[in-house]
Short mmCIF file of C-alpha atoms and ligand atoms in Angstrom, two decimals:
data_model
loop_
_atom_site.label_atom_id
_atom_site.label_comp_id
_atom_site.label_asym_id
_atom_site.label_seq_id
_atom_site.Cartn_x
_atom_site.Cartn_y
_atom_site.Cartn_z
CA MET A 1 47.16 -45.99 -1.10
CA ALA A 2 49.05 -46.80 -4.27
CA ALA A 3 49.22 -44.59 -7.35
CA ALA A 4 46.34 -45.12 -9.73
CA ALA A 5 46.65 -45.47 -13.50
CA GLN A 6 45.19 -42.43 -15.30
CA ALA A 7 44.58 -40.90 -18.80
CA ARG A 8 47.31 -38.36 -19.86
CA PRO A 9 45.92 -34.95 -20.44
CA LEU A 10 45.80 -33.47 -23.93
CA ASN A 11 48.94 -31.53 -25.02
CA VAL A 12 50.85 -32.57 -21.92
CA ASP A 13 53.73 -33.92 -24.09
CA ALA A 14 54.10 -30.81 -25.96
CA THR A 15 54.00 -28.82 -22.63
CA ILE A 16 56.67 -31.13 -21.09
CA ALA A 17 58.89 -30.63 -24.24
CA GLU A 18 58.60 -26.86 -24.02
CA LEU A 19 59.28 -26.92 -20.32
CA LYS A 20 62.43 -29.03 -20.88
CA ALA A 21 63.63 -26.55 -23.58
CA LEU A 22 63.26 -23.66 -20.95
CA PHE A 23 64.32 -25.32 -17.59
CA GLY A 24 66.41 -28.41 -18.71
CA ASP A 25 66.95 -30.68 -15.90
CA ARG A 26 64.60 -28.75 -13.61
CA VAL A 27 61.85 -30.63 -15.16
CA SER A 28 61.52 -34.21 -14.24
CA THR A 29 59.49 -37.06 -15.42
CA ALA A 30 61.15 -39.60 -13.10
CA HIS A 31 58.69 -41.84 -11.45
CA ALA A 32 60.05 -41.34 -7.94
CA VAL A 33 59.90 -37.51 -8.32
CA ARG A 34 56.41 -37.69 -9.69
CA GLU A 35 55.34 -40.00 -6.74
CA GLN A 36 56.87 -37.67 -4.29
CA HIS A 37 54.87 -34.88 -5.83
CA GLY A 38 51.59 -36.82 -6.28
CA LYS A 39 51.29 -38.83 -3.04
CA ASP A 40 50.72 -37.54 0.43
CA ILE A 41 50.92 -39.56 3.64
CA SER A 42 47.15 -40.10 3.75
CA TYR A 43 45.15 -42.94 2.82
CA HIS A 44 43.74 -41.11 -0.25
CA GLU A 45 44.36 -42.64 -3.64
CA ALA A 46 47.40 -41.01 -5.32
CA HIS A 47 47.51 -39.73 -8.90
CA LEU A 48 50.79 -38.73 -10.13
CA PRO A 49 51.55 -35.62 -12.24
CA ASP A 50 53.05 -36.24 -15.78
CA ALA A 51 56.15 -34.10 -14.79
CA VAL A 52 57.51 -31.79 -12.05
CA VAL A 53 59.06 -28.44 -12.66
CA PHE A 54 61.08 -26.69 -10.07
CA ALA A 55 60.66 -22.87 -10.26
CA GLU A 56 63.23 -20.46 -8.83
CA SER A 57 61.54 -17.07 -9.29
CA THR A 58 58.22 -15.36 -9.70
CA GLU A 59 59.11 -14.72 -13.45
CA GLU A 60 59.66 -18.39 -13.93
CA VAL A 61 56.31 -19.21 -12.46
CA GLN A 62 54.74 -16.73 -14.74
CA GLN A 63 56.47 -18.39 -17.72
CA ILE A 64 55.34 -21.79 -16.60
CA VAL A 65 51.83 -20.79 -16.05
CA GLN A 66 51.61 -18.95 -19.45
CA LEU A 67 53.03 -22.11 -21.19
CA CYS A 68 50.52 -24.40 -19.50
CA ALA A 69 47.54 -21.99 -20.06
CA ARG A 70 48.35 -22.09 -23.74
CA HIS A 71 48.20 -25.75 -23.80
CA LYS A 72 45.43 -26.00 -21.17
CA THR A 73 47.75 -28.37 -19.18
CA PRO A 74 46.75 -28.64 -15.40
CA ILE A 75 49.09 -27.23 -12.89
CA ILE A 76 49.36 -28.50 -9.40
CA PRO A 77 51.37 -25.97 -7.07
CA PHE A 78 53.58 -27.85 -4.53
CA GLY A 79 55.20 -26.66 -1.32
CA THR A 80 56.46 -29.41 0.76
CA GLY A 81 53.68 -31.91 0.09
CA THR A 82 52.40 -32.37 3.87
CA SER A 83 48.92 -31.75 3.22
CA LEU A 84 46.58 -34.58 4.27
CA GLU A 85 43.37 -34.69 2.12
CA GLY A 86 44.82 -35.46 -1.51
CA HIS A 87 45.49 -31.85 -2.14
CA ILE A 88 48.70 -32.39 -4.31
CA SER A 89 47.29 -35.40 -6.09
CA ALA A 90 46.89 -34.95 -9.94
CA PRO A 91 43.58 -36.74 -10.92
CA ASN A 92 43.71 -34.98 -14.32
CA GLY A 93 47.42 -35.40 -14.61
CA GLY A 94 49.44 -32.31 -15.57
CA ILE A 95 52.54 -30.49 -14.06
CA SER A 96 53.39 -30.31 -10.52
CA LEU A 97 54.94 -26.76 -9.99
CA ASP A 98 57.26 -27.06 -7.14
CA VAL A 99 58.24 -23.70 -5.43
CA SER A 100 60.24 -25.04 -2.63
CA ARG A 101 63.43 -23.49 -4.10
CA MET A 102 61.85 -20.02 -3.85
CA ASN A 103 62.79 -20.07 -0.20
CA LYS A 104 64.12 -16.42 0.49
CA ILE A 105 63.04 -14.14 3.42
CA LEU A 106 62.94 -10.96 1.40
CA GLN A 107 62.26 -8.32 3.87
CA VAL A 108 61.79 -8.25 7.83
CA ASN A 109 60.12 -4.96 8.85
CA GLU A 110 60.83 -5.12 12.58
CA ALA A 111 59.28 -1.67 13.32
CA ASP A 112 55.91 -2.91 11.78
CA LEU A 113 56.13 -6.49 12.98
CA ASP A 114 55.81 -8.01 9.45
CA VAL A 115 57.89 -10.00 7.01
CA VAL A 116 57.91 -10.64 3.29
CA VAL A 117 58.88 -14.28 2.14
CA GLN A 118 58.81 -16.33 -0.87
CA PRO A 119 56.40 -19.39 -0.77
CA GLY A 120 58.96 -22.16 -0.31
CA VAL A 121 60.24 -20.68 3.11
CA THR A 122 59.25 -23.20 5.87
CA ARG A 123 57.87 -22.17 9.18
CA LYS A 124 60.90 -23.59 11.08
CA GLN A 125 63.38 -21.80 8.56
CA LEU A 126 61.44 -18.59 9.08
CA ASN A 127 61.61 -18.77 13.01
CA GLU A 128 65.35 -19.65 12.89
CA TYR A 129 65.94 -16.61 10.82
CA LEU A 130 63.83 -14.40 13.11
CA ARG A 131 65.39 -15.53 16.28
CA ALA A 132 67.99 -12.85 16.68
CA THR A 133 65.22 -10.09 16.10
CA GLY A 134 63.26 -11.15 19.15
CA LEU A 135 60.17 -11.67 16.88
CA PHE A 136 58.42 -14.87 15.93
CA PHE A 137 55.84 -16.31 13.56
CA PRO A 138 53.28 -18.43 15.49
CA ILE A 139 51.46 -20.75 13.12
CA ASP A 140 52.83 -24.21 13.52
CA PRO A 141 51.11 -27.15 11.74
CA GLY A 142 52.77 -30.34 12.88
CA ALA A 143 54.89 -30.67 9.91
CA ASP A 144 57.64 -28.19 8.70
CA ALA A 145 55.27 -27.00 5.95
CA SER A 146 55.97 -24.22 3.44
CA ILE A 147 54.46 -20.80 4.03
CA GLY A 148 52.80 -20.91 0.54
CA GLY A 149 51.36 -24.26 1.31
CA MET A 150 50.11 -23.09 4.75
CA THR A 151 48.58 -19.95 3.05
CA SER A 152 46.90 -22.20 0.42
CA THR A 153 45.34 -24.56 3.12
CA ARG A 154 44.55 -21.79 5.58
CA ALA A 155 46.57 -23.78 8.04
CA SER A 156 46.86 -23.30 11.93
CA GLY A 157 48.25 -25.33 14.76
CA THR A 158 48.78 -25.20 18.50
CA ASN A 159 49.10 -21.44 18.84
CA ALA A 160 45.90 -20.56 16.87
CA VAL A 161 43.87 -20.12 20.04
CA ARG A 162 45.90 -17.03 20.93
CA TYR A 163 47.33 -15.71 17.61
CA GLY A 164 44.87 -16.97 15.07
CA THR A 165 45.26 -18.86 11.80
CA MET A 166 46.79 -18.04 8.43
CA ARG A 167 43.52 -16.27 7.83
CA GLU A 168 44.34 -13.72 10.47
CA ASN A 169 48.22 -13.50 9.80
CA VAL A 170 48.51 -12.90 6.00
CA LEU A 171 48.57 -9.36 5.21
CA SER A 172 49.21 -9.36 1.55
CA LEU A 173 50.09 -11.59 -1.37
CA GLN A 174 51.76 -11.68 -4.77
CA VAL A 175 50.23 -14.14 -7.10
CA VAL A 176 50.34 -15.50 -10.60
CA THR A 177 46.81 -15.85 -11.91
CA PRO A 178 45.83 -18.76 -14.28
CA ASP A 179 46.28 -16.50 -17.24
CA GLY A 180 49.76 -15.69 -16.38
CA ARG A 181 49.44 -12.19 -14.92
CA ILE A 182 51.42 -11.17 -11.73
CA MET A 183 49.36 -9.37 -9.13
CA GLN A 184 49.74 -7.77 -5.69
CA LEU A 185 46.81 -8.38 -3.42
CA GLY A 186 46.47 -6.47 -0.26
CA ARG A 187 48.83 -3.96 1.59
CA ARG A 188 51.17 -4.20 4.51
CA SER A 189 48.76 -1.86 6.55
CA ARG A 190 47.04 -3.75 9.43
CA LYS A 191 43.64 -2.55 8.26
CA SER A 192 42.04 -1.89 4.96
CA SER A 193 38.53 -1.29 3.73
CA ALA A 194 39.67 -1.06 0.00
CA GLY A 195 37.29 -3.20 -1.87
CA TYR A 196 36.76 -6.99 -1.93
CA ASP A 197 39.16 -8.95 0.25
CA LEU A 198 41.10 -10.91 -2.44
CA VAL A 199 43.82 -11.74 0.09
CA LYS A 200 41.29 -13.97 2.06
CA LEU A 201 39.96 -15.38 -1.14
CA PHE A 202 43.36 -16.77 -1.98
CA VAL A 203 44.07 -17.81 1.58
CA GLY A 204 42.63 -21.35 1.65
CA SER A 205 42.19 -21.74 -2.10
CA GLU A 206 44.38 -24.65 -2.23
CA GLY A 207 46.07 -23.83 -5.52
CA THR A 208 42.82 -23.46 -7.45
CA LEU A 209 43.03 -19.87 -8.25
CA GLY A 210 46.65 -19.24 -8.92
CA VAL A 211 50.19 -19.60 -7.56
CA ILE A 212 51.27 -17.49 -4.60
CA THR A 213 54.73 -16.19 -5.22
CA GLU A 214 55.15 -13.96 -2.14
CA ILE A 215 53.55 -13.61 1.21
CA THR A 216 53.55 -10.82 3.86
CA LEU A 217 53.02 -12.11 7.25
CA ARG A 218 52.34 -10.57 10.67
CA LEU A 219 54.90 -11.10 13.32
CA TYR A 220 54.80 -11.04 17.27
CA GLY A 221 57.35 -10.12 19.86
CA THR A 222 58.70 -13.13 21.80
CA PRO A 223 56.91 -12.98 25.18
CA GLU A 224 58.90 -12.18 28.24
CA SER A 225 57.74 -15.42 29.89
CA MET A 226 56.53 -18.70 28.48
CA VAL A 227 55.33 -21.43 30.82
CA ALA A 228 54.17 -24.78 29.58
CA ALA A 229 51.97 -27.23 31.71
CA THR A 230 50.39 -30.55 31.61
CA CYS A 231 47.36 -31.71 33.44
CA ALA A 232 46.14 -35.37 33.49
CA PHE A 233 42.27 -36.64 33.71
CA ASP A 234 40.88 -40.00 34.11
CA ASP A 235 38.16 -39.20 31.65
CA LEU A 236 37.94 -37.29 28.44
CA GLU A 237 34.91 -35.28 29.72
CA GLY A 238 36.86 -33.60 32.56
CA ALA A 239 39.61 -32.54 30.09
CA VAL A 240 37.20 -31.29 27.54
CA ASN A 241 35.20 -29.34 30.09
CA THR A 242 38.32 -27.67 31.40
CA VAL A 243 38.99 -26.58 28.01
CA ILE A 244 35.53 -25.03 27.54
CA GLN A 245 35.56 -23.40 30.92
CA THR A 246 39.03 -21.92 30.33
CA ILE A 247 38.06 -20.41 27.05
CA GLN A 248 34.81 -18.99 28.34
CA SER A 249 36.59 -17.46 31.33
CA GLY A 250 38.67 -15.45 28.96
CA ILE A 251 41.94 -16.73 30.08
CA PRO A 252 44.41 -15.83 27.28
CA VAL A 253 46.08 -19.32 26.88
CA ALA A 254 48.61 -19.40 24.11
CA ARG A 255 48.16 -23.17 23.62
CA ILE A 256 45.57 -25.67 25.05
CA GLU A 257 46.02 -29.08 23.34
CA LEU A 258 44.28 -32.36 24.14
CA MET A 259 45.69 -35.91 23.73
CA ASP A 260 43.68 -38.92 24.68
CA THR A 261 45.09 -41.87 26.47
CA TYR A 262 45.79 -43.68 23.27
CA THR A 263 47.77 -40.88 21.85
CA VAL A 264 49.79 -40.41 25.11
CA ASP A 265 50.62 -43.98 24.89
CA THR A 266 51.92 -43.70 21.44
CA VAL A 267 53.82 -40.34 22.02
CA ASN A 268 55.47 -41.77 25.17
CA GLN A 269 56.82 -44.70 23.12
CA TYR A 270 57.79 -42.77 19.98
CA SER A 271 59.25 -39.70 21.69
CA LYS A 272 60.75 -41.49 24.83
CA LEU A 273 58.65 -39.42 27.18
CA THR A 274 56.95 -40.35 30.57
CA LEU A 275 53.80 -38.37 30.35
CA PRO A 276 51.08 -39.65 32.77
CA GLN A 277 49.10 -42.47 30.92
CA LYS A 278 45.90 -40.61 31.03
CA ASN A 279 43.86 -38.00 29.04
CA LEU A 280 46.15 -34.97 28.86
CA LEU A 281 45.98 -31.39 28.43
CA LEU A 282 49.15 -29.61 27.28
CA LEU A 283 49.14 -25.87 27.83
CA GLU A 284 51.22 -22.82 27.38
CA PHE A 285 50.97 -19.38 28.81
CA HIS A 286 52.51 -16.22 27.35
CA GLY A 287 53.03 -12.91 29.11
CA THR A 288 54.88 -11.42 31.89
CA GLU A 289 56.26 -13.65 34.69
CA ALA A 290 53.41 -12.62 37.02
CA GLY A 291 50.89 -12.96 34.27
CA THR A 292 51.96 -16.49 33.20
CA LYS A 293 51.88 -17.56 36.98
CA GLU A 294 48.59 -16.14 37.37
CA GLN A 295 47.16 -17.83 34.18
CA ALA A 296 48.48 -21.26 35.05
CA GLU A 297 47.09 -21.11 38.61
CA MET A 298 43.61 -20.06 37.21
CA VAL A 299 43.61 -23.05 34.88
CA GLN A 300 44.87 -25.31 37.56
CA ALA A 301 41.85 -24.48 39.68
CA ILE A 302 39.60 -24.98 36.86
CA ALA A 303 41.01 -28.47 36.00
CA ALA A 304 40.83 -29.42 39.66
CA GLU A 305 37.02 -28.78 39.59
CA HIS A 306 36.79 -31.30 36.60
CA GLY A 307 39.02 -33.95 38.16
CA GLY A 308 42.37 -32.85 36.59
CA GLY A 309 45.53 -33.65 38.53
CA ASP A 310 49.22 -34.15 38.21
CA PHE A 311 49.49 -30.45 37.18
CA ALA A 312 53.13 -30.05 36.25
CA TRP A 313 54.71 -26.95 34.69
CA THR A 314 57.92 -25.74 33.43
CA ASN A 315 59.56 -22.43 31.87
CA GLN A 316 62.72 -24.30 30.66
CA ALA A 317 62.92 -23.70 26.86
CA GLU A 318 64.38 -27.20 26.17
CA GLU A 319 61.71 -29.01 28.14
CA ARG A 320 58.95 -26.86 26.53
CA SER A 321 60.13 -27.60 22.98
CA LYS A 322 60.63 -31.36 23.64
CA MET A 323 56.96 -31.45 24.75
CA TRP A 324 55.63 -29.55 21.80
CA GLN A 325 57.74 -31.56 19.25
CA ALA A 326 56.26 -34.70 20.73
CA ARG A 327 52.81 -33.23 20.28
CA HIS A 328 53.66 -32.37 16.71
CA ASP A 329 54.95 -35.92 16.19
CA ALA A 330 51.62 -37.42 17.52
CA ALA A 331 50.68 -38.61 13.92
CA TRP A 332 53.98 -40.24 13.35
CA ALA A 333 53.74 -41.87 16.76
CA ALA A 334 50.34 -43.44 15.82
CA LYS A 335 51.91 -44.67 12.52
CA ALA A 336 55.02 -46.17 14.29
CA TYR A 337 52.53 -47.98 16.74
CA LYS A 338 50.71 -49.65 13.93
CA PRO A 339 53.49 -50.75 11.46
CA GLY A 340 52.12 -51.69 7.90
CA TRP A 341 48.80 -49.88 8.57
CA GLY A 342 47.56 -47.06 6.52
CA MET A 343 47.10 -43.58 8.12
CA TRP A 344 44.14 -41.28 7.54
CA ALA A 345 44.23 -37.96 9.60
CA THR A 346 40.94 -35.98 9.66
CA ASP A 347 39.75 -33.04 11.50
CA VAL A 348 36.53 -31.15 12.38
CA CYS A 349 35.86 -27.86 14.37
CA VAL A 350 32.96 -26.88 16.34
CA PRO A 351 31.72 -23.89 18.40
CA ILE A 352 33.57 -24.19 21.77
CA SER A 353 30.35 -24.89 23.76
CA LYS A 354 29.70 -27.95 21.52
CA LEU A 355 33.03 -29.50 22.00
CA ALA A 356 32.25 -32.04 24.70
CA GLU A 357 29.33 -33.30 22.91
CA CYS A 358 31.09 -33.75 19.63
CA ILE A 359 34.34 -35.32 21.05
CA LEU A 360 32.54 -37.64 23.50
CA GLU A 361 30.04 -38.88 20.94
CA THR A 362 32.92 -39.50 18.60
CA GLN A 363 34.88 -41.45 21.24
CA LYS A 364 31.78 -43.80 21.79
CA ASP A 365 31.55 -44.22 18.05
CA ILE A 366 35.22 -45.27 17.88
CA GLN A 367 34.78 -47.77 20.48
CA ALA A 368 31.40 -49.19 19.29
CA ASN A 369 32.96 -49.75 15.83
CA GLY A 370 36.15 -51.36 17.15
CA LEU A 371 38.31 -48.93 15.41
CA TYR A 372 41.91 -47.46 16.22
CA ALA A 373 41.51 -43.82 15.93
CA PRO A 374 43.52 -41.72 18.62
CA ILE A 375 42.15 -38.42 19.34
CA VAL A 376 44.09 -35.13 19.57
CA GLY A 377 43.13 -31.57 19.12
CA HIS A 378 43.80 -28.02 19.05
CA VAL A 379 40.84 -27.96 21.47
CA GLY A 380 40.91 -24.34 22.53
CA ASP A 381 39.57 -23.46 18.97
CA GLY A 382 36.97 -26.38 19.19
CA ASN A 383 39.29 -28.30 16.73
CA PHE A 384 40.15 -32.01 17.08
CA HIS A 385 41.58 -34.56 14.94
CA LEU A 386 41.32 -38.34 14.53
CA THR A 387 44.47 -40.15 13.47
CA MET A 388 42.45 -43.07 12.05
CA MET A 389 44.80 -46.09 11.34
CA VAL A 390 43.52 -48.46 8.70
CA ASP A 391 44.18 -52.26 8.81
CA PRO A 392 45.05 -53.17 5.27
CA ASN A 393 44.43 -56.86 5.95
CA ASP A 394 40.94 -56.43 7.05
CA PRO A 395 38.51 -55.64 4.22
CA THR A 396 35.91 -54.40 6.61
CA TYR A 397 38.21 -51.77 8.28
CA LEU A 398 38.34 -49.00 5.68
CA PRO A 399 34.41 -48.99 5.19
CA ARG A 400 34.08 -48.85 9.02
CA ALA A 401 36.60 -45.85 9.20
CA GLU A 402 34.72 -44.06 6.33
CA GLY A 403 31.55 -44.51 8.27
CA LEU A 404 33.08 -42.97 11.40
CA ASN A 405 34.42 -40.05 9.60
CA ASP A 406 30.96 -39.40 7.79
CA ARG A 407 29.26 -39.45 11.19
CA MET A 408 31.80 -37.31 12.90
CA ILE A 409 31.52 -34.78 10.17
CA ALA A 410 27.65 -34.79 10.09
CA ARG A 411 27.90 -34.44 13.98
CA ALA A 412 30.14 -31.40 13.88
CA GLN A 413 28.11 -29.87 11.01
CA ASN A 414 24.74 -30.37 12.84
CA LEU A 415 26.41 -28.57 15.96
CA GLY A 416 27.24 -25.53 13.93
CA GLY A 417 30.76 -26.48 13.07
CA THR A 418 32.77 -27.42 9.91
CA CYS A 419 34.12 -30.51 8.19
CA THR A 420 37.65 -29.27 8.53
CA GLY A 421 39.13 -26.72 10.80
CA GLU A 422 42.55 -26.66 9.32
CA HIS A 423 43.49 -29.49 6.98
CA GLY A 424 41.33 -28.23 4.18
CA VAL A 425 39.19 -29.94 1.52
CA GLY A 426 41.59 -31.53 -1.13
CA ILE A 427 39.75 -34.37 -2.74
CA GLY A 428 39.01 -36.02 0.59
CA LYS A 429 36.26 -33.55 1.85
CA ILE A 430 34.56 -32.34 -1.25
CA LYS A 431 31.16 -34.14 -0.64
CA TYR A 432 31.04 -32.64 2.91
CA LEU A 433 31.48 -29.14 1.39
CA TYR A 434 28.29 -29.32 -0.53
CA GLN A 435 26.49 -30.47 2.76
CA GLU A 436 28.15 -27.55 4.59
CA HIS A 437 27.66 -24.64 2.12
CA GLY A 438 24.50 -25.61 0.09
CA GLU A 439 23.54 -23.11 -2.36
CA ALA A 440 26.74 -21.04 -1.51
CA MET A 441 28.69 -23.72 -3.42
CA SER A 442 27.35 -22.19 -6.64
CA LEU A 443 29.11 -18.83 -5.74
CA MET A 444 32.28 -20.75 -5.13
CA ARG A 445 32.08 -22.36 -8.47
CA ALA A 446 31.30 -19.08 -10.22
CA ILE A 447 34.40 -17.58 -8.63
CA LYS A 448 36.50 -20.44 -9.75
CA LYS A 449 35.13 -20.21 -13.40
CA ALA A 450 35.59 -16.41 -13.56
CA ILE A 451 39.10 -16.56 -12.42
CA ASP A 452 40.30 -19.87 -13.99
CA PRO A 453 37.74 -20.54 -16.92
CA ASP A 454 39.91 -23.28 -18.44
CA ASN A 455 40.17 -25.12 -15.20
CA ILE A 456 43.87 -25.41 -15.24
CA MET A 457 44.68 -24.73 -11.57
CA ASN A 458 44.70 -27.68 -9.45
CA PRO A 459 41.46 -29.11 -11.00
CA GLY A 460 39.22 -31.41 -9.25
CA LYS A 461 39.92 -30.04 -5.75
CA ILE A 462 37.73 -28.16 -3.27
CA MET A 463 34.53 -28.40 -5.54
CA GLY A 464 35.24 -31.42 -7.62
CA PRO A 465 34.80 -31.22 -11.38
CA ILE A 466 33.35 -28.02 -12.68
CA ASN A 467 31.53 -27.57 -15.99
C1 FAD B 501 52.49 -34.79 10.79
C2 FAD B 501 51.62 -33.69 10.26
C3 FAD B 501 50.90 -32.78 11.17
C4 FAD B 501 50.07 -31.79 10.60
N1 FAD B 501 49.56 -30.92 11.54
C5 FAD B 501 48.90 -29.86 11.04
C6 FAD B 501 48.30 -29.01 11.91
O1 FAD B 501 48.44 -29.14 13.08
N2 FAD B 501 47.64 -27.88 11.38
C7 FAD B 501 47.36 -27.66 10.15
O2 FAD B 501 46.72 -26.79 9.62
N3 FAD B 501 47.86 -28.67 9.19
C8 FAD B 501 48.49 -29.75 9.70
N4 FAD B 501 49.10 -30.71 8.73
C9 FAD B 501 48.86 -30.60 7.31
C10 FAD B 501 49.90 -29.70 6.47
O3 FAD B 501 51.13 -29.56 7.21
C11 FAD B 501 49.36 -28.43 6.09
O4 FAD B 501 48.24 -28.54 5.24
C12 FAD B 501 50.26 -27.47 5.39
O5 FAD B 501 49.69 -26.17 5.34
C13 FAD B 501 50.67 -27.88 3.96
O6 FAD B 501 51.71 -27.19 3.53
P1 FAD B 501 52.76 -27.76 2.35
O7 FAD B 501 53.80 -26.83 2.10
O8 FAD B 501 53.16 -28.99 2.69
O9 FAD B 501 51.69 -27.67 1.27
P2 FAD B 501 51.58 -28.78 0.05
O10 FAD B 501 51.09 -30.00 0.72
O11 FAD B 501 52.59 -28.77 -0.82
O12 FAD B 501 50.32 -28.13 -0.72
C14 FAD B 501 49.00 -27.97 -0.13
C15 FAD B 501 48.02 -27.24 -0.96
O13 FAD B 501 48.44 -25.92 -1.22
C16 FAD B 501 48.73 -25.74 -2.76
N5 FAD B 501 50.00 -24.82 -2.69
C17 FAD B 501 51.13 -25.14 -2.08
N6 FAD B 501 52.01 -24.21 -2.38
C18 FAD B 501 51.23 -23.15 -3.12
C19 FAD B 501 51.61 -21.99 -3.69
N7 FAD B 501 52.75 -21.41 -3.57
N8 FAD B 501 50.57 -21.41 -4.41
C20 FAD B 501 49.33 -21.72 -4.60
N9 FAD B 501 49.05 -22.90 -4.00
C21 FAD B 501 49.93 -23.71 -3.24
C22 FAD B 501 48.90 -27.08 -3.22
O14 FAD B 501 48.46 -27.12 -4.58
C23 FAD B 501 47.95 -28.05 -2.31
O15 FAD B 501 46.69 -27.84 -2.76
C24 FAD B 501 49.92 -31.79 9.21
C25 FAD B 501 50.62 -32.63 8.40
C26 FAD B 501 51.43 -33.59 8.88
C27 FAD B 501 52.01 -34.50 7.84
#
């Protein structure tokens, strides 16, 4: 959606003048730069920041935060801008604080399987760097997002079923708080019972509590054997029931992803593949050669009970990465399939035993309302996504898509699930958060007010306006 006009916050001109005096041409008020920093790929209304500043060190972040705090100017931290729920939008104006130039890998502790990075390091950059060590970092949202952004949205991806999400993989953080103090949260040790878990409070805080300037992450040894497989189903129910039984059987799959027939169709066209034109499970198994073979055979047998066929597998690295890149590009494939349409990616997550009910009811809802919304999912976690495409020439389309989103979220919440498994809240999911957490929202608001009493850090996100 186009950028909306908005009032400029008080004192923003003074803030920008002081920032320019300190950082020169690393402060931009150019429309194109502001647009790149205020508008994501989603269908949410974009609000542009008044200026963008590019920080290059923790001390610079501290200076910027202290300056903005003095003027009570909003700050919107920015990594790579791939978030999907209006997270980087600036509804109150202010300064986008871009940390993408803070992209150094500071310390690899091979003996402890951890790494310390600056927030602008991207997940692909990190894995390229680690390749020679035999270690890897598993969290892989579809986009090549920054580690700071991934931490802030509590991101996950295709490997989370085996390796967990950012919640399980961030050991400690360095942050700049809204009053401009630099703090170390957490330790490198794998366990700690030392007080409130402030690391987990900041993981998923979407820039509303401070700016993350260093992250210590867990790493894993690259498995001896990695086998990828696909299995095709005539109906979605068979595919989903295969997932449920696989997880309930305790088979330690590394990845188990779903693409419905619509997604397979678009992905085949976009990524020039010839995947069977059916509902498809994409799987990966990690372990020893014997272990991965055994796991693949067990899942193949489960799939056969549920009508799954065309089980194909490979251990060739190039074929595997081509398949997973295609899965990661599923949203772009849907966009390319409907040129000129808007895109709205939304996700929910339910306990695994409720996955079939939630997905199948949602599939019926899509069909009953004549909408184009391919289904994909990190289904091993009970997490699935709709890539809802929105026809700009049909005024009834967006309200119908909104209705579908509302009903899918209510369905997931009624089944014990959540309004977002990994994309986060931004502005798009605020109302559902109140539905989900009820009275606990007052605690979240109290935490926000205690840490950021002037509400300068990414205001308007997660809980909406706070007074
Ligand atoms: C094609 C596509 C596929 C995707 N697939 C997935 C997926 O599978 N799983 C998934 O989880 N997500 C997915 N996403 C969403 C997105 O990639 C994630 O939300 C990602 O974590 C955002 O990282 P970023 O660097 O782009 O952050 P940004 O978009 O720049 O910022 C996101 C939020 O974090 C805050 N923030 C950023 N950096 C900092 C910092 N240093 N300190 C404090 N706050 C900060 C921002 O203020 C904002 O609120 C996908 C997106 C796209 C476009």
